[in-house]
Coordinates of C-alpha atoms and ligand atoms in Angstrom, one line a residue:
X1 CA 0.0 0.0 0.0
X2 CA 1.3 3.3 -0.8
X3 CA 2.6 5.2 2.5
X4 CA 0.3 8.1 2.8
X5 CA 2.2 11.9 2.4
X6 CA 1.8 14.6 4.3
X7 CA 3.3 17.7 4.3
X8 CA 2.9 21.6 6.0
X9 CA 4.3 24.6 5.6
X10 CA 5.2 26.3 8.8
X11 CA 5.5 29.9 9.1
X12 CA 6.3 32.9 11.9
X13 CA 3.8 35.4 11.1
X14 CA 7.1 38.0 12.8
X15 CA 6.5 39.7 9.4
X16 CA 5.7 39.3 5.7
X17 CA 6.3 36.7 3.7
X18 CA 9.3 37.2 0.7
X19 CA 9.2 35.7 -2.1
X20 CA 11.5 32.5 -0.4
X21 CA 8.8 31.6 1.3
X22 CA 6.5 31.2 -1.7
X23 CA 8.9 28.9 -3.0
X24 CA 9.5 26.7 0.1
X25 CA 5.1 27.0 0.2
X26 CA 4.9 26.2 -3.3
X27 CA 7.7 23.3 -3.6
X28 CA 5.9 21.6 -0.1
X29 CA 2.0 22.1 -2.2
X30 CA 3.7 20.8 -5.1
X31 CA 5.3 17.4 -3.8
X32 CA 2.0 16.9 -1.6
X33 CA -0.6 17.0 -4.6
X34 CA 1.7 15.2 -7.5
X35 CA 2.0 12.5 -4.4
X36 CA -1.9 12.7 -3.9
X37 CA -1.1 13.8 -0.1
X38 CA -2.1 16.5 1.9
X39 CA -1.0 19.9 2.7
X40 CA -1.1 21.5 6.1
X41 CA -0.4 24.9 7.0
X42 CA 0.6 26.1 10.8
X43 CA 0.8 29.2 12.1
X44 CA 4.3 29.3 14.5
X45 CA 3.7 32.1 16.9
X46 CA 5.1 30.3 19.9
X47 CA 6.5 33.8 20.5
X48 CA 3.8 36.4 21.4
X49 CA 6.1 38.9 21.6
X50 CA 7.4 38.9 18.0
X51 CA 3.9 37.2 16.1
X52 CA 1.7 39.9 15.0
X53 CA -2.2 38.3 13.8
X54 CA -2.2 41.1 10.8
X55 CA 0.8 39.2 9.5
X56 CA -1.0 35.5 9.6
X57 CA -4.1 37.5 7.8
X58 CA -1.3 38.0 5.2
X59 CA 0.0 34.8 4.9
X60 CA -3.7 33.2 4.2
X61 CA -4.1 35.8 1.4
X62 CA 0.0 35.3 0.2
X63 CA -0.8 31.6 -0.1
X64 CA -4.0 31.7 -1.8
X65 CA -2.9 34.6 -4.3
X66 CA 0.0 31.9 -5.3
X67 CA -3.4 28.8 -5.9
X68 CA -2.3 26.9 -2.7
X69 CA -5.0 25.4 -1.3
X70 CA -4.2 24.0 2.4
X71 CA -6.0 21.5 4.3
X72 CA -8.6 23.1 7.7
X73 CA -7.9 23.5 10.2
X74 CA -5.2 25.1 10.5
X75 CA -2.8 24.6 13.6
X76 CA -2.2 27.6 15.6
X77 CA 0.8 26.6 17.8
X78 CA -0.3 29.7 20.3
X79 CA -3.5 27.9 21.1
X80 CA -1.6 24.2 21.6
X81 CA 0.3 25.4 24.7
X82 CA -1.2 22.5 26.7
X83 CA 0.1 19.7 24.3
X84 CA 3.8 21.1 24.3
X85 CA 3.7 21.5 27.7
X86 CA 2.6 17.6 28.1
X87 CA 5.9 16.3 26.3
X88 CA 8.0 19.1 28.4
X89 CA 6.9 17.2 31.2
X90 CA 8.0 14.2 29.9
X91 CA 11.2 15.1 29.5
X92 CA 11.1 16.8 32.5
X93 CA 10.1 13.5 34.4
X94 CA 12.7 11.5 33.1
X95 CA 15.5 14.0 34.5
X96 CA 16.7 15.3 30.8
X97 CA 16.1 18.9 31.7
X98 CA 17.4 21.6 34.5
X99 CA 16.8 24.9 35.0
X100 CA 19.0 28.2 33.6
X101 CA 19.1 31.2 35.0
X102 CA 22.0 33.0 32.9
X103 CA 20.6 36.3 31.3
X104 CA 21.9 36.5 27.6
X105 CA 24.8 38.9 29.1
X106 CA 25.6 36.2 32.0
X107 CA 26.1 33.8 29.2
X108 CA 28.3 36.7 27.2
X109 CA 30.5 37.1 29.9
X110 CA 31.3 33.6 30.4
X111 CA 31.5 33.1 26.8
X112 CA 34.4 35.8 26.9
X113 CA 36.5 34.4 29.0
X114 CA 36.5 31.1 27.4
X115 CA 39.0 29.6 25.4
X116 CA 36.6 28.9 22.5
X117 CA 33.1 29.8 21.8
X118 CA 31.6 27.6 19.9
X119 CA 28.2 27.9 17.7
X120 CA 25.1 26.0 17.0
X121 CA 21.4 26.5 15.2
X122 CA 20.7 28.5 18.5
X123 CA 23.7 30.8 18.1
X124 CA 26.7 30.1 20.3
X125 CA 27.0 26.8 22.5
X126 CA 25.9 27.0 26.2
X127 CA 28.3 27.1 28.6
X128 CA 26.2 24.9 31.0
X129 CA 26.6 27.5 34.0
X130 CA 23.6 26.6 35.6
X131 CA 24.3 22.8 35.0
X132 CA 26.8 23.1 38.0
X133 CA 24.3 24.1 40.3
X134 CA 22.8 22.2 43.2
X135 CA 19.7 21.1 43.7
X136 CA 19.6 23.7 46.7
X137 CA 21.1 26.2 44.7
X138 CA 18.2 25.5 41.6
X139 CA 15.5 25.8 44.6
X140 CA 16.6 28.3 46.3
X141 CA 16.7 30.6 42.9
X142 CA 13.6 29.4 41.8
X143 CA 12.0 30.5 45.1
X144 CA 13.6 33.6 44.8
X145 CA 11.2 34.2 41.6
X146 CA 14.1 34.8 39.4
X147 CA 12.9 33.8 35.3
X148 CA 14.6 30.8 34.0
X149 CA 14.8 28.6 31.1
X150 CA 14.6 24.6 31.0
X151 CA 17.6 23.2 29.2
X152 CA 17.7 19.7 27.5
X153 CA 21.2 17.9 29.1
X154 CA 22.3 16.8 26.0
X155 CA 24.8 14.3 27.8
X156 CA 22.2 12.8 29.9
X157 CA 19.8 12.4 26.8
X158 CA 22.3 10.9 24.6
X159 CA 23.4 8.5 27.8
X160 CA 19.6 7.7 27.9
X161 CA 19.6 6.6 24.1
X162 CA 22.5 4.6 24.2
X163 CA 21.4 2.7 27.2
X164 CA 18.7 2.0 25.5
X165 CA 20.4 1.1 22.5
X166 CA 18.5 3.7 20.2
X167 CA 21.9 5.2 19.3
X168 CA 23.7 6.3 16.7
X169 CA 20.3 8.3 15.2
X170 CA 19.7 8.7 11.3
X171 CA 17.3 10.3 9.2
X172 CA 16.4 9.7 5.5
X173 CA 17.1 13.6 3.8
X174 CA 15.5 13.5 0.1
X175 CA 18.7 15.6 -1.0
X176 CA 21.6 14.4 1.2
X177 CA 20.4 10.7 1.7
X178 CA 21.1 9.2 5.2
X179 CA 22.4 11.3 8.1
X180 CA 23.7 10.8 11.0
X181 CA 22.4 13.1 13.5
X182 CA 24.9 14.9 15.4
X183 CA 23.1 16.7 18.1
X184 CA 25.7 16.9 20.6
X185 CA 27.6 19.8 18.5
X186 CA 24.2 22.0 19.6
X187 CA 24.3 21.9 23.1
X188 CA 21.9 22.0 25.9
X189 CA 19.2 23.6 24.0
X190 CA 16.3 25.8 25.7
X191 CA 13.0 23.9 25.5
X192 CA 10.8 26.0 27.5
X193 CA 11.1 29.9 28.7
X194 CA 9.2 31.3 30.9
X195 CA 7.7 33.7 28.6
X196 CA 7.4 31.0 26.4
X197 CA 6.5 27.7 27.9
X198 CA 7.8 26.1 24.8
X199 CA 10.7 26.2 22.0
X200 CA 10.7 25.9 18.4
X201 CA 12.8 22.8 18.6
X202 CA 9.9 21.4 21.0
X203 CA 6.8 22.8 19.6
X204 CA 7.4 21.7 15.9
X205 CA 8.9 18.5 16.9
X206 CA 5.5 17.5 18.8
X207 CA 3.1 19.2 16.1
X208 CA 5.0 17.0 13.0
X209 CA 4.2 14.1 15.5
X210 CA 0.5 15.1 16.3
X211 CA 0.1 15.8 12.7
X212 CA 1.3 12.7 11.4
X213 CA 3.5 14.4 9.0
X214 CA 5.4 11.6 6.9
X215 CA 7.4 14.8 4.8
X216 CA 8.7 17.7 6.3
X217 CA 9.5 20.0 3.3
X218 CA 11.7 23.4 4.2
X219 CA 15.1 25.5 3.4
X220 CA 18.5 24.1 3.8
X221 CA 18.5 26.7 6.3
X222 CA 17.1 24.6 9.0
X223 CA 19.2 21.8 8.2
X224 CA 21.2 21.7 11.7
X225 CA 17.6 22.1 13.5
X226 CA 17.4 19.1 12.6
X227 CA 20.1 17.2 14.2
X228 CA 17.5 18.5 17.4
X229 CA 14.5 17.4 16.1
X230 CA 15.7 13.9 15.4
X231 CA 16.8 13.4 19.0
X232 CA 14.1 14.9 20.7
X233 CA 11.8 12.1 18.1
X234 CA 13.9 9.6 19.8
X235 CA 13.6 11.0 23.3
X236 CA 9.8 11.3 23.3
X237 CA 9.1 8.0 20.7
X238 CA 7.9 9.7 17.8
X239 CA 8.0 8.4 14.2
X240 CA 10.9 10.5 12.3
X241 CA 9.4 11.8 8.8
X242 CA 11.7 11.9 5.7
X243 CA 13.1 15.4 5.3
X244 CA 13.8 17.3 2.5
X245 CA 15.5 20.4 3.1
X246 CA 15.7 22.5 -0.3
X247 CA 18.4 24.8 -1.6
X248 CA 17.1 28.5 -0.4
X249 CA 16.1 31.0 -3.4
X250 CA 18.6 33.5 -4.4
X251 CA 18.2 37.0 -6.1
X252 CA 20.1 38.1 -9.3
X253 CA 23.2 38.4 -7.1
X254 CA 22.8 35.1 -5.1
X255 CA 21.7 36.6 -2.6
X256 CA 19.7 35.0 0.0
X257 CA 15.6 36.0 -0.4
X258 CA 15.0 36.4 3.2
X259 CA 12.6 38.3 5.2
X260 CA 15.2 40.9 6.3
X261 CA 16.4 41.5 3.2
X262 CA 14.7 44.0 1.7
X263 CA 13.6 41.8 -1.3
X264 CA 10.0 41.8 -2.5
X265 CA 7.1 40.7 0.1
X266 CA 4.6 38.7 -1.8
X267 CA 1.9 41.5 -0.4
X268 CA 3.9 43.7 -2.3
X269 CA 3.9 42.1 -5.4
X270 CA -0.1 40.9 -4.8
X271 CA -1.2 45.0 -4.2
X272 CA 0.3 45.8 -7.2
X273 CA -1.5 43.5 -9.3
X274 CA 1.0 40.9 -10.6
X275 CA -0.5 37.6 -11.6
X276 CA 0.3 34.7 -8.1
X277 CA -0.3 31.9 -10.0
X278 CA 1.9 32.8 -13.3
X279 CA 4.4 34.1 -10.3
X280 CA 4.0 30.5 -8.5
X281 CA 4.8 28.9 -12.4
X282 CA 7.7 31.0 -12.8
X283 CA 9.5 29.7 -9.0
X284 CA 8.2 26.6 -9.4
X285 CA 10.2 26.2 -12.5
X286 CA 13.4 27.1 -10.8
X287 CA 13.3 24.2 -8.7
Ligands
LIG1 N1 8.6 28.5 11.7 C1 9.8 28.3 11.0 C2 10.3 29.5 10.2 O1 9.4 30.3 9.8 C3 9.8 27.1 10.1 C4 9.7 25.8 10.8 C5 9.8 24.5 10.0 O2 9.5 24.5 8.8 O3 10.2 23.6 10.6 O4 11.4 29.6 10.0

C-alpha cells in the first residue's frame, strides 16, 4: 500500500512573507498533490512577543494569491500550549532537563572568557553554567522568583539513548540521503522559557508528530535544527518523517531572499497586481 504523504508549511507570522517563502510554500503544495497527499499549513507564533495576527491574515491571502490550497484547520501553535507542555513534562520527568538562570549577558561574559566559543542552530553553545548548580542552589533561585529557562542535558539524553540502544540516530534527507544526527555539536538547548513555555525545537517536533507528517519539506536553512528534532523524536518515541531540506532562493546576485532583506514581500507584489499563480509557475520552474 502506498505510505500516505503529508506535508505543512510552517511559518512565523514575525513579518511578511518574501518571495523564499513562496517557493519553500509552493515546492511543499507541489510534492503533496503530485504524491496525492495533503497539505497542512501552521501558524508558528510560539512567540507572542514577536507574532503579529495582521501578519497571519497575510499569509492566508499570500498563499492563496499563489493557488495553494491548504487542508482546515489550521494549527495555531499559540492555542496548543497545553500539548507542548505535556511532552516538556515528559522530559522533565525522566531527568533530561534543569533549569537556567543565565541572562543572555551572563552567558556573554562567560563566553568571553573562554577559550573557545563555539556555535550552533541557536547561536553560540551554552556554557552549562547553571548545569553546576545544586539542587539547593536550583530551589533556592527558583524560590527567589528569578525567570529561568529549562535546558535539555544533551549528555544525559544521549546516555539515555544509548542505554537504551537507540543510538547512533539517522534520518532519511531527500537531497543528502542518510544522516547521521549529530546533536551533541548543539548543546543543551532551551525547551521552555518562561515567557514561552515552549521552543521551536519542542513545539514543531510534537506538532510534525500530532500531525502525522510523513514529509517535512523546508530550506537548507534549517538543516542543523534538525540534528535536534531527530533526538528529541527519539527522546519522546515519535516516528521520524523523511526530510527534504531545499536549496534556499537566491536574487540576481545570489543573494539570500530572506525576510530581512529587503527583497519583495509577496503582499507587495499581490497589491500591485501581478499575476500569483503565473508568479508560482515561474519559482516553481526554478526548482
Ligand atoms: N517557523 C519556522 C520558520 O518560519 C519554520 C519551521 C519549519 O518549517 O520547521 O522559519
Amino acid at each position: 500500500m502506498k505510505k500516505t504523504f503529508i506535508t505543512r508549511f510552517a511559518p512565523s507570522p514575525t513579518g511578511l512573507l518574501h518571495l523564499g517563502h513562496g517557493f519553500s510554500a509552493l515546492l511543499a503544495y507541489t510534492m503533496s498533490q503530485a504524491n496525492d497527499g495533503s497539505f497542512l499549513l501552521r501558524i508558528e507564533d510560539i512567540d507572542q512577543t514577536r507574532c503579529r495576527d495582521e501578519f497571519t491574515q497575510e499569509i492566508y491571502k499570500d498563499l492563496s494569491w499563489l493557488g495553494i490550497k491548504w487542508s482546515e484547520p489550521v494549527r495555531i501553535q499559540s492555542q496548543h500550549f497545553a500539548d507542548y507542555e505535556k511532552y516538556l513534562n515528559i522530559l522533565d520527568n525522566m531527568d533530561l532537563l534543569y533549569p537556567c538562570f543565565c541572562t543572555r549577558a551572563d552567558i556573554k561574559k562567560e563566553i568571553a572568557n573562554a577559550p573557545s566559543a563555539p556555535h550552533g542552530f541557536d547561536g553560540v553553545v551554552y556554557p552549562q553554567t547553571c548545569k553546576k548548580l545544586s539542587v539547593s542552589e536550583q530551589t533556592q533561585k527558583q524560590q527567589s522568583g528569578a525567570p529561568y529557562a529549562l535546558r535539555l542535558d544533551m549528555e544525559k539524553a544521549i546516555a539515555f539513548l544509548k542505554a537504551k540502544n537507540n543510538w547512533p540516530l539517522y534520518w532519511q534527507d531527500e537531497i543528502k540521503g542518510e544522516i547521521t544526527a549529530t546533536p551533541v555539536e548543539q548543546g543543551d538547548i532551551v525547551l521552555a522559557r518562561k515567557e514561552t513555555p515552549t521552543s521551536y525545537h519542542l513545539a514543531v517536533t510534537v506538532d510534525d508528530h500530532l500531525e502525522n507528517i510523513s514529509h517535512v519539506i523546508r530550506g537548507v536553512d534549517l538543516f542543523e535544527a534538525t540534528h535536534i528534532h531527530r533526538l528529541l523524536q527519539a527522546l519522546l518515541g515519535f516516528e521520524t518523517p523523511i526530510y527534504h531540506h531545499h536549496a534556499l532562493l537566491v536574487d540576481d546576485d545570489g543573494q539570500r531572499l530572506a525576510k530581512r532583506s529587503g527583497s519583495a514581500t509577496l503582499k507587495s507584489l499581490r497589491e500591485h497586481g501581478d499575476d500569483g499563480i503565473e508568479l508560482a509557475k515561474k519559482l516553481m520552474d526554478k526548482s
